[in-house]
GROMACS .gro file of C-alpha atoms in nm:
model
  209
    1MET     CA    1   9.787  15.482   2.813
    2TYR     CA    2   9.617  15.740   2.559
    3CYS     CA    3   9.340  15.988   2.743
    4PRO     CA    4   9.210  16.256   2.554
    5VAL     CA    5   9.149  16.606   2.658
    6ILE     CA    6   8.764  16.663   2.616
    7LYS     CA    7   8.559  16.302   2.565
    8VAL     CA    8   8.198  16.393   2.414
    9GLU     CA    9   7.983  16.006   2.437
   10LYS     CA   10   7.643  16.082   2.242
   11VAL     CA   11   7.527  16.347   2.433
   12SER     CA   12   7.170  16.457   2.340
   13LYS     CA   13   7.043  16.807   2.523
   14VAL     CA   14   6.643  16.870   2.475
   15PHE     CA   15   6.444  17.173   2.615
   16ARG     CA   16   6.104  17.219   2.724
   17ILE     CA   17   5.950  17.543   2.594
   18TYR     CA   18   5.614  17.639   2.787
   19ASP     CA   19   5.391  17.883   2.593
   20ARG     CA   20   5.353  18.008   2.917
   21PRO     CA   21   5.507  17.988   3.273
   22SER     CA   22   5.178  17.869   3.462
   23ASP     CA   23   5.206  17.557   3.167
   24ARG     CA   24   5.515  17.418   3.374
   25LEU     CA   25   5.317  17.417   3.729
   26LYS     CA   26   5.044  17.283   3.526
   27GLU     CA   27   5.217  16.976   3.463
   28VAL     CA   28   5.401  16.956   3.760
   29PHE     CA   29   5.073  16.890   3.925
   30SER     CA   30   4.899  16.714   3.694
   31LEU     CA   31   4.741  16.353   3.859
   32ARG     CA   32   4.658  16.229   3.425
   33ARG     CA   33   5.064  16.354   3.422
   34ASN     CA   34   4.911  16.601   3.086
   35LYS     CA   35   5.173  16.775   2.885
   36TYR     CA   36   5.211  17.132   2.864
   37HIS     CA   37   5.501  17.097   2.675
   38THR     CA   38   5.697  17.144   2.346
   39ASP     CA   39   6.039  16.931   2.313
   40TYR     CA   40   6.358  17.127   2.137
   41PRO     CA   41   6.632  16.890   2.028
   42ALA     CA   42   6.919  17.136   2.085
   43LEU     CA   43   7.157  16.865   1.995
   44ASN     CA   44   7.070  16.475   1.943
   45GLU     CA   45   7.360  16.224   1.998
   46ILE     CA   46   7.700  16.480   1.997
   47SER     CA   47   8.035  16.263   2.007
   48PHE     CA   48   8.386  16.305   1.924
   49GLU     CA   49   8.703  16.387   2.149
   50VAL     CA   50   9.013  16.608   2.123
   51LYS     CA   51   9.341  16.620   2.226
   52LYS     CA   52   9.572  16.766   2.471
   53GLY     CA   53   9.714  17.072   2.220
   54GLU     CA   54   9.429  17.086   1.944
   55PHE     CA   55   9.245  17.321   1.853
   56LEU     CA   56   8.911  17.206   1.756
   57GLY     CA   57   8.720  17.497   1.572
   58ILE     CA   58   8.301  17.452   1.519
   59VAL     CA   59   8.164  17.668   1.298
   60GLY     CA   60   7.786  17.703   1.278
   61SER     CA   61   7.448  17.924   1.275
   62ASN     CA   62   7.302  18.060   1.475
   63GLY     CA   63   7.066  17.843   1.639
   64ALA     CA   64   7.283  17.509   1.545
   65GLY     CA   65   7.323  17.416   1.872
   66LYS     CA   66   7.728  17.596   1.960
   67SER     CA   67   7.681  17.754   2.269
   68THR     CA   68   7.438  17.438   2.422
   69LEU     CA   69   7.721  17.229   2.411
   70LEU     CA   70   7.986  17.473   2.459
   71LYS     CA   71   7.799  17.523   2.813
   72ILE     CA   72   7.777  17.099   2.831
   73LEU     CA   73   8.138  17.133   2.844
   74SER     CA   74   8.133  17.386   3.101
   75ARG     CA   75   7.926  17.220   3.340
   76GLU     CA   76   7.697  17.497   3.303
   77LEU     CA   77   7.441  17.297   3.164
   78THR     CA   78   7.389  16.905   3.176
   79PRO     CA   79   7.277  16.707   2.905
   80THR     CA   80   6.951  16.492   2.909
   81THR     CA   81   7.161  16.168   2.760
   82GLY     CA   82   7.526  16.119   2.743
   83ASN     CA   83   7.825  16.198   2.907
   84VAL     CA   84   8.078  16.438   2.887
   85THR     CA   85   8.471  16.379   3.032
   86LEU     CA   86   8.686  16.635   3.105
   87ASN     CA   87   9.095  16.640   3.207
   88GLY     CA   88   9.188  16.997   3.282
   89LYS     CA   89   9.034  17.321   3.405
   90VAL     CA   90   8.826  17.488   3.194
   91SER     CA   91   8.741  17.830   3.073
   92LEU     CA   92   8.464  17.962   2.864
   93LEU     CA   93   8.514  18.280   2.739
   94GLN     CA   94   8.155  18.381   2.588
   95LEU     CA   95   7.962  18.753   2.557
   96GLY     CA   96   7.749  18.879   2.779
   97VAL     CA   97   7.803  18.602   3.138
   98GLY     CA   98   7.973  18.615   3.389
   99PHE     CA   99   8.046  18.903   3.561
  100ASP     CA  100   7.849  19.209   3.793
  101PRO     CA  101   7.768  19.449   3.590
  102GLU     CA  102   7.701  19.669   3.873
  103LEU     CA  103   8.172  19.544   3.978
  104THR     CA  104   8.451  19.735   3.772
  105GLY     CA  105   8.582  19.558   3.544
  106ILE     CA  106   8.896  19.527   3.816
  107GLU     CA  107   8.666  19.349   4.079
  108ASN     CA  108   8.515  19.147   3.834
  109ALA     CA  109   8.887  19.021   3.690
  110ARG     CA  110   8.974  18.970   4.115
  111PHE     CA  111   8.624  18.768   4.194
  112ALA     CA  112   8.678  18.497   3.909
  113SER     CA  113   9.014  18.476   4.000
  114LYS     CA  114   8.940  18.406   4.300
  115LEU     CA  115   8.671  18.131   4.254
  116LEU     CA  116   8.969  17.978   4.092
  117GLY     CA  117   9.094  17.936   4.410
  118TYR     CA  118   9.420  18.173   4.380
  119GLY     CA  119   9.547  18.337   4.649
  120ASP     CA  120   9.582  18.729   4.719
  121LYS     CA  121   9.951  18.739   4.601
  122VAL     CA  122   9.895  18.512   4.244
  123ILE     CA  123   9.600  18.744   4.214
  124GLU     CA  124   9.776  19.083   4.150
  125ASN     CA  125  10.013  18.924   3.894
  126ILE     CA  126   9.689  18.804   3.694
  127LEU     CA  127   9.522  19.206   3.705
  128GLU     CA  128   9.818  19.294   3.622
  129GLU     CA  129   9.812  19.091   3.311
  130ILE     CA  130   9.422  19.114   3.262
  131VAL     CA  131   9.413  19.438   3.256
  132LYS     CA  132   9.708  19.486   2.993
  133PHE     CA  133   9.558  19.245   2.734
  134ALA     CA  134   9.241  19.431   2.796
  135ASP     CA  135   9.363  19.776   2.727
  136ILE     CA  136   9.061  19.955   2.760
  137GLY     CA  137   9.223  20.183   2.982
  138GLU     CA  138   9.043  20.405   3.340
  139PHE     CA  139   8.725  20.193   3.213
  140ILE     CA  140   8.872  19.892   3.395
  141ASN     CA  141   8.792  20.089   3.679
  142HIS     CA  142   8.402  20.131   3.590
  143PRO     CA  143   8.154  19.959   3.643
  144VAL     CA  144   8.085  19.725   3.364
  145LYS     CA  145   7.780  19.809   3.302
  146THR     CA  146   7.839  20.092   3.120
  147TYR     CA  147   8.089  19.886   2.898
  148SER     CA  148   8.085  19.853   2.493
  149SER     CA  149   8.035  19.544   2.372
  150GLY     CA  150   8.357  19.573   2.258
  151MET     CA  151   8.524  19.651   2.586
  152TYR     CA  152   8.330  19.351   2.767
  153SER     CA  153   8.444  19.145   2.527
  154ARG     CA  154   8.844  19.272   2.592
  155LEU     CA  155   8.803  19.235   2.985
  156SER     CA  156   8.576  18.898   2.875
  157PHE     CA  157   8.855  18.750   2.691
  158ALA     CA  158   9.118  18.917   2.865
  159VAL     CA  159   9.012  18.757   3.214
  160GLY     CA  160   8.984  18.367   2.997
  161ILE     CA  161   9.344  18.386   2.888
  162ASN     CA  162   9.542  18.536   3.269
  163ILE     CA  163   9.346  18.258   3.463
  164ASN     CA  164   9.544  18.022   3.260
  165PRO     CA  165   9.296  17.712   3.178
  166ASP     CA  166   9.394  17.356   3.033
  167ILE     CA  167   9.101  17.437   2.819
  168LEU     CA  168   9.006  17.755   2.646
  169ILE     CA  169   8.655  17.763   2.506
  170ALA     CA  170   8.604  18.141   2.250
  171ASP     CA  171   8.198  18.141   2.253
  172GLU     CA  172   8.201  18.399   1.907
  173VAL     CA  173   8.404  18.663   2.149
  174LEU     CA  174   8.596  18.824   1.837
  175SER     CA  175   8.271  18.915   1.660
  176VAL     CA  176   8.262  19.254   1.859
  177GLY     CA  177   8.620  19.457   1.853
  178ASP     CA  178   8.815  19.625   1.704
  179MET     CA  179   9.025  19.393   1.414
  180SER     CA  180   9.393  19.462   1.583
  181PHE     CA  181   9.219  19.342   1.948
  182SER     CA  182   9.109  19.039   1.757
  183GLN     CA  183   9.448  18.951   1.600
  184LYS     CA  184   9.571  18.963   1.913
  185CYS     CA  185   9.338  18.691   2.118
  186LEU     CA  186   9.370  18.489   1.797
  187ARG     CA  187   9.734  18.503   1.896
  188LYS     CA  188   9.711  18.412   2.215
  189MET     CA  189   9.517  18.137   2.132
  190ARG     CA  190   9.825  18.037   1.881
  191GLU     CA  191  10.045  18.029   2.157
  192PHE     CA  192   9.825  17.807   2.404
  193LYS     CA  193   9.780  17.522   2.181
  194GLU     CA  194  10.224  17.566   2.129
  195GLN     CA  195  10.221  17.522   2.549
  196GLY     CA  196  10.033  17.192   2.468
  197LYS     CA  197   9.705  17.357   2.616
  198THR     CA  198   9.379  17.298   2.404
  199VAL     CA  199   9.146  17.577   2.292
  200ILE     CA  200   8.796  17.498   2.107
  201PHE     CA  201   8.711  17.822   1.914
  202VAL     CA  202   8.301  17.905   1.834
  203SER     CA  203   8.233  18.103   1.537
  204HIS     CA  204   7.906  18.144   1.266
  205ASP     CA  205   8.247  18.311   1.012
  206LEU     CA  206   8.358  18.037   0.789
  207GLN     CA  207   8.593  18.308   0.739
  208SER     CA  208   8.746  18.302   1.108
  209ARG     CA  209   9.088  18.095   1.093
   0.00000   0.00000   0.00000
C-alpha cells in the first residue's frame, strides 16, 4: 500500500497582525467582538505529497511563505486549516533557531541529541561526527553567541544531519558560509537520498542545485 512520507492537504496559514500590543487585549475583551487585527495569509490551500527517498526543492522569494510551510512540517506551527501527515522523524535546519546562545557548540549539540531520546553512549558517538563535520575548530567549545553566521550554519547542519532523521528539511542554511562547505552539505544530502531518506531543500536562489 502506497504511503507518502509527507502528505500536505489544503494547508492554509493566516497570521493576525496587530498595530499595537494593546490591540490584542482589546480584541479579546471586546464585548462587541470588535476586530483590531489585519489578516495576513501566508499560505493558501497548499497540497502535495513527498515519497520516501525523494529530494524536493522549494524555491521562492523572501516572504513567499517558505519558512512558514517548513515550520508547519516540523510541528513548530499549526495550520489555520488543512492537514499534515508525517511518517518519520523530522530534522529542521534553520539559521538562528534552536541553539541557546549562552551554551557552547558542543553543549548545544549534546542537548539537541538528548531531546531526541538518545542515550549517553550514542550521543558521544554522534558528537564525534558533529565536531568533524562542522569543522569549526576550537570554536566548538565557545558560546554560540560568539559565532559568525557561517560557523552557526556549519554547526546547525552538522547537528541536523547527524541525528539521523528520516526527513531532513534545510531552510536557507547554505546561504551563508564558504562554497566548499556548501558543496559538502549538498553531497551529504544526496547521500541521504541514496539511503532512502527524504530531503526538502529550501532556497530563494534559483541556481541552488
